[in-house]
């Protein structure tokens, strides 16, 4: 187990160092990612400017939600480049060689290529968080910061789980997996707003079926006492890790069913 | 003279119409995102009692039309053309006895038109069944709306081709494509209806070409513009499409003049 993580960290270090060789290009691409996610946040701010609040949540609290979700998403996104084109690898026959190496395939794919430019979007999360905290300085405590980091960490496990399921689906069906974006990008977007935005039956799905709301909305409400919340909601992000484990099982099931077409 | 371009347009349209599975997948995605946005805007409207520039009914209709006509927003270059520029395969295209700009333009128009016509009706149909939408009252609106859609399509193709021309001097497309994606999605009305933008920035955004992609046809559909204003917005679309085409063509001509083809 331990040696696997040594291998993974060696992979990742290699990836980071190789991308740092082209700093100018990296900077342009990171700036692009920053701009893109930044505009979505700006659109939310424009709406808040127009409407004043969203179900009682103002710019401060929503910025904190956005910050946690974007940081979580970008960490998972930067790690999951190798998982993204599994369908292509299956089609081209290059997926077979992963089975030959004595390291779990999931770790091989994770370590394959860390994309630093996607971390540019993480800066956006940090900016959103800074905006939120500057509007509500009373939330700025070491305990809260640790709590946000814990939510973001669990959140990135959750998103990695979703990426793993997308890879599993693409082993089965190879093409036409765009609909998975509903769950990944749609999920990332819906997590940035308070859960009371959604009708009650939808909210139940977003908590019990796929625990989107458990990663940022529920724990942050409970921790900051934003609405009537139950104290145990601060443990809700752990469901993200449980979800990740279930997704890994789905992924390994897909691997077991994988039949190479020969290469 | 024009026939090769018409033939390519027809071919690309027919080719695009083959991708029905992708269209179903895309329509499902757009329905899901449409639902998400409807919930969000409903919550926003329920949170404020101040008068808004757009009613909730208008906003809901706007959001569904955005999802239905989403492919009018040219997020990125045509992948085949982009690749041909970056790999140098474009040299082969240059051998053809017709201008390469017209060739690209016909390709993009054909593909876009096919993709939009496959998706727009299913998305709008489902939305129409599920939600009350604000339909136009005057027959003239339909005519203006159709004209605005044609204008938006032309503007979309001229924006994409301006991007292609910019790519001519580059080795990697990624940086520029992301900037292009950000501009077109944020300033066309896709991310937020332009009427809801803060009053200070709205005139600027409306002056830029991107507003012609979605906001112009949708504002006409919702009958938010007087006939004169509608005429001005249509002229704005065509003016920008003309400027972009003319600039891109002349820049392209200069670049082709300098172009060195290193073997093949």
mmCIF file with all atom_site columns, C-alpha atoms in Angstrom, chain B residues 69-171:
data_model
loop_
_atom_site.group_PDB
_atom_site.id
_atom_site.type_symbol
_atom_site.label_atom_id
_atom_site.label_alt_id
_atom_site.label_comp_id
_atom_site.label_asym_id
_atom_site.label_entity_id
_atom_site.label_seq_id
_atom_site.pdbx_PDB_ins_code
_atom_site.Cartn_x
_atom_site.Cartn_y
_atom_site.Cartn_z
_atom_site.occupancy
_atom_site.B_iso_or_equiv
_atom_site.pdbx_formal_charge
_atom_site.auth_seq_id
_atom_site.auth_comp_id
_atom_site.auth_asym_id
_atom_site.auth_atom_id
_atom_site.pdbx_PDB_model_num
ATOM 1   C CA . UNK B 1 69  ? -30.106 27.583 -29.270 1.00 0.00 ? 69  UNK B CA 1
ATOM 2   C CA . UNK B 1 70  ? -26.916 27.023 -27.257 1.00 0.00 ? 70  UNK B CA 1
ATOM 3   C CA . UNK B 1 71  ? -24.900 26.009 -30.294 1.00 0.00 ? 71  UNK B CA 1
ATOM 4   C CA . UNK B 1 72  ? -25.211 29.520 -31.691 1.00 0.00 ? 72  UNK B CA 1
ATOM 5   C CA . UNK B 1 73  ? -22.460 30.340 -29.203 1.00 0.00 ? 73  UNK B CA 1
ATOM 6   C CA . UNK B 1 74  ? -19.141 29.545 -30.886 1.00 0.00 ? 74  UNK B CA 1
ATOM 7   C CA . UNK B 1 75  ? -17.190 28.339 -27.861 1.00 0.00 ? 75  UNK B CA 1
ATOM 8   C CA . UNK B 1 76  ? -14.289 26.966 -29.851 1.00 0.00 ? 76  UNK B CA 1
ATOM 9   C CA . UNK B 1 77  ? -12.962 26.554 -33.355 1.00 0.00 ? 77  UNK B CA 1
ATOM 10  C CA . UNK B 1 78  ? -14.149 23.803 -35.653 1.00 0.00 ? 78  UNK B CA 1
ATOM 11  C CA . UNK B 1 79  ? -11.955 20.904 -34.446 1.00 0.00 ? 79  UNK B CA 1
ATOM 12  C CA . UNK B 1 80  ? -11.113 19.686 -37.953 1.00 0.00 ? 80  UNK B CA 1
ATOM 13  C CA . UNK B 1 81  ? -10.097 23.151 -39.159 1.00 0.00 ? 81  UNK B CA 1
ATOM 14  C CA . UNK B 1 82  ? -8.185  23.943 -35.958 1.00 0.00 ? 82  UNK B CA 1
ATOM 15  C CA . UNK B 1 83  ? -6.232  20.703 -36.234 1.00 0.00 ? 83  UNK B CA 1
ATOM 16  C CA . UNK B 1 84  ? -5.501  21.281 -39.896 1.00 0.00 ? 84  UNK B CA 1
ATOM 17  C CA . UNK B 1 85  ? -4.046  24.709 -39.084 1.00 0.00 ? 85  UNK B CA 1
ATOM 18  C CA . UNK B 1 86  ? -1.928  23.488 -36.180 1.00 0.00 ? 86  UNK B CA 1
ATOM 19  C CA . UNK B 1 87  ? -0.629  20.393 -37.949 1.00 0.00 ? 87  UNK B CA 1
ATOM 20  C CA . UNK B 1 88  ? -0.056  22.132 -41.269 1.00 0.00 ? 88  UNK B CA 1
ATOM 21  C CA . UNK B 1 89  ? -2.515  19.927 -43.147 1.00 0.00 ? 89  UNK B CA 1
ATOM 22  C CA . UNK B 1 90  ? -4.191  23.159 -44.159 1.00 0.00 ? 90  UNK B CA 1
ATOM 23  C CA . UNK B 1 91  ? -1.606  23.380 -46.955 1.00 0.00 ? 91  UNK B CA 1
ATOM 24  C CA . UNK B 1 92  ? -3.610  20.743 -48.799 1.00 0.00 ? 92  UNK B CA 1
ATOM 25  C CA . UNK B 1 93  ? -6.779  22.810 -48.489 1.00 0.00 ? 93  UNK B CA 1
ATOM 26  C CA . UNK B 1 94  ? -4.939  25.743 -50.001 1.00 0.00 ? 94  UNK B CA 1
ATOM 27  C CA . UNK B 1 95  ? -4.475  23.768 -53.191 1.00 0.00 ? 95  UNK B CA 1
ATOM 28  C CA . UNK B 1 96  ? -8.197  23.767 -53.865 1.00 0.00 ? 96  UNK B CA 1
ATOM 29  C CA . UNK B 1 97  ? -9.314  26.171 -56.558 1.00 0.00 ? 97  UNK B CA 1
ATOM 30  C CA . UNK B 1 98  ? -11.538 28.226 -54.242 1.00 0.00 ? 98  UNK B CA 1
ATOM 31  C CA . UNK B 1 99  ? -10.812 30.640 -51.414 1.00 0.00 ? 99  UNK B CA 1
ATOM 32  C CA . UNK B 1 100 ? -10.089 28.974 -48.092 1.00 0.00 ? 100 UNK B CA 1
ATOM 33  C CA . UNK B 1 101 ? -12.081 31.510 -46.081 1.00 0.00 ? 101 UNK B CA 1
ATOM 34  C CA . UNK B 1 102 ? -15.265 30.749 -48.015 1.00 0.00 ? 102 UNK B CA 1
ATOM 35  C CA . UNK B 1 103 ? -14.539 27.053 -47.582 1.00 0.00 ? 103 UNK B CA 1
ATOM 36  C CA . UNK B 1 104 ? -14.270 27.403 -43.803 1.00 0.00 ? 104 UNK B CA 1
ATOM 37  C CA . UNK B 1 105 ? -17.322 29.622 -43.650 1.00 0.00 ? 105 UNK B CA 1
ATOM 38  C CA . UNK B 1 106 ? -19.480 27.117 -45.528 1.00 0.00 ? 106 UNK B CA 1
ATOM 39  C CA . UNK B 1 107 ? -18.218 24.256 -43.347 1.00 0.00 ? 107 UNK B CA 1
ATOM 40  C CA . UNK B 1 108 ? -18.955 26.011 -40.074 1.00 0.00 ? 108 UNK B CA 1
ATOM 41  C CA . UNK B 1 109 ? -22.386 27.207 -41.247 1.00 0.00 ? 109 UNK B CA 1
ATOM 42  C CA . UNK B 1 110 ? -23.388 23.735 -42.390 1.00 0.00 ? 110 UNK B CA 1
ATOM 43  C CA . UNK B 1 111 ? -22.277 21.951 -39.213 1.00 0.00 ? 111 UNK B CA 1
ATOM 44  C CA . UNK B 1 112 ? -23.792 24.524 -36.891 1.00 0.00 ? 112 UNK B CA 1
ATOM 45  C CA . UNK B 1 113 ? -27.113 24.650 -38.684 1.00 0.00 ? 113 UNK B CA 1
ATOM 46  C CA . UNK B 1 114 ? -27.422 20.851 -38.561 1.00 0.00 ? 114 UNK B CA 1
ATOM 47  C CA . UNK B 1 115 ? -26.502 20.630 -34.871 1.00 0.00 ? 115 UNK B CA 1
ATOM 48  C CA . UNK B 1 116 ? -28.889 23.429 -33.901 1.00 0.00 ? 116 UNK B CA 1
ATOM 49  C CA . UNK B 1 117 ? -31.825 22.105 -35.880 1.00 0.00 ? 117 UNK B CA 1
ATOM 50  C CA . UNK B 1 118 ? -31.376 18.663 -34.296 1.00 0.00 ? 118 UNK B CA 1
ATOM 51  C CA . UNK B 1 119 ? -31.395 20.013 -30.748 1.00 0.00 ? 119 UNK B CA 1
ATOM 52  C CA . UNK B 1 120 ? -33.548 23.111 -30.684 1.00 0.00 ? 120 UNK B CA 1
ATOM 53  C CA . UNK B 1 121 ? -36.936 21.530 -31.270 1.00 0.00 ? 121 UNK B CA 1
ATOM 54  C CA . UNK B 1 122 ? -36.690 18.633 -28.766 1.00 0.00 ? 122 UNK B CA 1
ATOM 55  C CA . UNK B 1 123 ? -35.412 20.936 -26.005 1.00 0.00 ? 123 UNK B CA 1
ATOM 56  C CA . UNK B 1 124 ? -38.053 23.581 -26.684 1.00 0.00 ? 124 UNK B CA 1
ATOM 57  C CA . UNK B 1 125 ? -40.760 20.952 -27.009 1.00 0.00 ? 125 UNK B CA 1
ATOM 58  C CA . UNK B 1 126 ? -40.031 19.409 -23.618 1.00 0.00 ? 126 UNK B CA 1
ATOM 59  C CA . UNK B 1 127 ? -39.722 22.861 -22.038 1.00 0.00 ? 127 UNK B CA 1
ATOM 60  C CA . UNK B 1 128 ? -43.036 23.892 -23.585 1.00 0.00 ? 128 UNK B CA 1
ATOM 61  C CA . UNK B 1 129 ? -44.732 20.818 -22.094 1.00 0.00 ? 129 UNK B CA 1
ATOM 62  C CA . UNK B 1 130 ? -43.277 21.362 -18.634 1.00 0.00 ? 130 UNK B CA 1
ATOM 63  C CA . UNK B 1 131 ? -43.369 25.135 -18.231 1.00 0.00 ? 131 UNK B CA 1
ATOM 64  C CA . UNK B 1 132 ? -45.570 28.030 -19.267 1.00 0.00 ? 132 UNK B CA 1
ATOM 65  C CA . UNK B 1 133 ? -43.484 30.013 -21.746 1.00 0.00 ? 133 UNK B CA 1
ATOM 66  C CA . UNK B 1 134 ? -44.000 33.500 -23.050 1.00 0.00 ? 134 UNK B CA 1
ATOM 67  C CA . UNK B 1 135 ? -44.909 33.122 -26.698 1.00 0.00 ? 135 UNK B CA 1
ATOM 68  C CA . UNK B 1 136 ? -44.840 36.027 -29.193 1.00 0.00 ? 136 UNK B CA 1
ATOM 69  C CA . UNK B 1 137 ? -48.102 37.878 -29.729 1.00 0.00 ? 137 UNK B CA 1
ATOM 70  C CA . UNK B 1 138 ? -47.485 39.660 -33.056 1.00 0.00 ? 138 UNK B CA 1
ATOM 71  C CA . UNK B 1 139 ? -46.960 37.744 -36.287 1.00 0.00 ? 139 UNK B CA 1
ATOM 72  C CA . UNK B 1 140 ? -44.236 40.231 -37.233 1.00 0.00 ? 140 UNK B CA 1
ATOM 73  C CA . UNK B 1 141 ? -42.141 38.970 -34.295 1.00 0.00 ? 141 UNK B CA 1
ATOM 74  C CA . UNK B 1 142 ? -41.738 35.583 -35.962 1.00 0.00 ? 142 UNK B CA 1
ATOM 75  C CA . UNK B 1 143 ? -40.335 37.218 -39.096 1.00 0.00 ? 143 UNK B CA 1
ATOM 76  C CA . UNK B 1 144 ? -37.918 39.381 -37.095 1.00 0.00 ? 144 UNK B CA 1
ATOM 77  C CA . UNK B 1 145 ? -36.927 36.376 -34.963 1.00 0.00 ? 145 UNK B CA 1
ATOM 78  C CA . UNK B 1 146 ? -36.146 34.322 -38.067 1.00 0.00 ? 146 UNK B CA 1
ATOM 79  C CA . UNK B 1 147 ? -34.066 37.186 -39.439 1.00 0.00 ? 147 UNK B CA 1
ATOM 80  C CA . UNK B 1 148 ? -32.211 37.490 -36.118 1.00 0.00 ? 148 UNK B CA 1
ATOM 81  C CA . UNK B 1 149 ? -31.471 33.746 -36.135 1.00 0.00 ? 149 UNK B CA 1
ATOM 82  C CA . UNK B 1 150 ? -29.941 34.032 -39.594 1.00 0.00 ? 150 UNK B CA 1
ATOM 83  C CA . UNK B 1 151 ? -27.924 37.039 -38.423 1.00 0.00 ? 151 UNK B CA 1
ATOM 84  C CA . UNK B 1 152 ? -26.782 35.153 -35.317 1.00 0.00 ? 152 UNK B CA 1
ATOM 85  C CA . UNK B 1 153 ? -25.688 32.181 -37.405 1.00 0.00 ? 153 UNK B CA 1
ATOM 86  C CA . UNK B 1 154 ? -23.668 34.427 -39.727 1.00 0.00 ? 154 UNK B CA 1
ATOM 87  C CA . UNK B 1 155 ? -22.140 36.198 -36.737 1.00 0.00 ? 155 UNK B CA 1
ATOM 88  C CA . UNK B 1 156 ? -21.290 32.859 -35.131 1.00 0.00 ? 156 UNK B CA 1
ATOM 89  C CA . UNK B 1 157 ? -19.533 31.619 -38.274 1.00 0.00 ? 157 UNK B CA 1
ATOM 90  C CA . UNK B 1 158 ? -17.620 34.876 -38.712 1.00 0.00 ? 158 UNK B CA 1
ATOM 91  C CA . UNK B 1 159 ? -16.472 34.788 -35.071 1.00 0.00 ? 159 UNK B CA 1
ATOM 92  C CA . UNK B 1 160 ? -15.288 31.179 -35.388 1.00 0.00 ? 160 UNK B CA 1
ATOM 93  C CA . UNK B 1 161 ? -13.427 32.024 -38.563 1.00 0.00 ? 161 UNK B CA 1
ATOM 94  C CA . UNK B 1 162 ? -11.816 35.063 -36.970 1.00 0.00 ? 162 UNK B CA 1
ATOM 95  C CA . UNK B 1 163 ? -10.521 32.622 -34.338 1.00 0.00 ? 163 UNK B CA 1
ATOM 96  C CA . UNK B 1 164 ? -9.226  30.295 -37.057 1.00 0.00 ? 164 UNK B CA 1
ATOM 97  C CA . UNK B 1 165 ? -7.331  33.157 -38.661 1.00 0.00 ? 165 UNK B CA 1
ATOM 98  C CA . UNK B 1 166 ? -5.806  34.124 -35.295 1.00 0.00 ? 166 UNK B CA 1
ATOM 99  C CA . UNK B 1 167 ? -4.625  30.538 -34.870 1.00 0.00 ? 167 UNK B CA 1
ATOM 100 C CA . UNK B 1 168 ? -2.627  30.726 -38.079 1.00 0.00 ? 168 UNK B CA 1
ATOM 101 C CA . UNK B 1 169 ? 0.424   32.135 -36.350 1.00 0.00 ? 169 UNK B CA 1
ATOM 102 C CA . UNK B 1 170 ? 0.318   29.845 -33.308 1.00 0.00 ? 170 UNK B CA 1
ATOM 103 C CA . UNK B 1 171 ? 1.588   26.424 -32.301 1.00 0.00 ? 171 UNK B CA 1
#
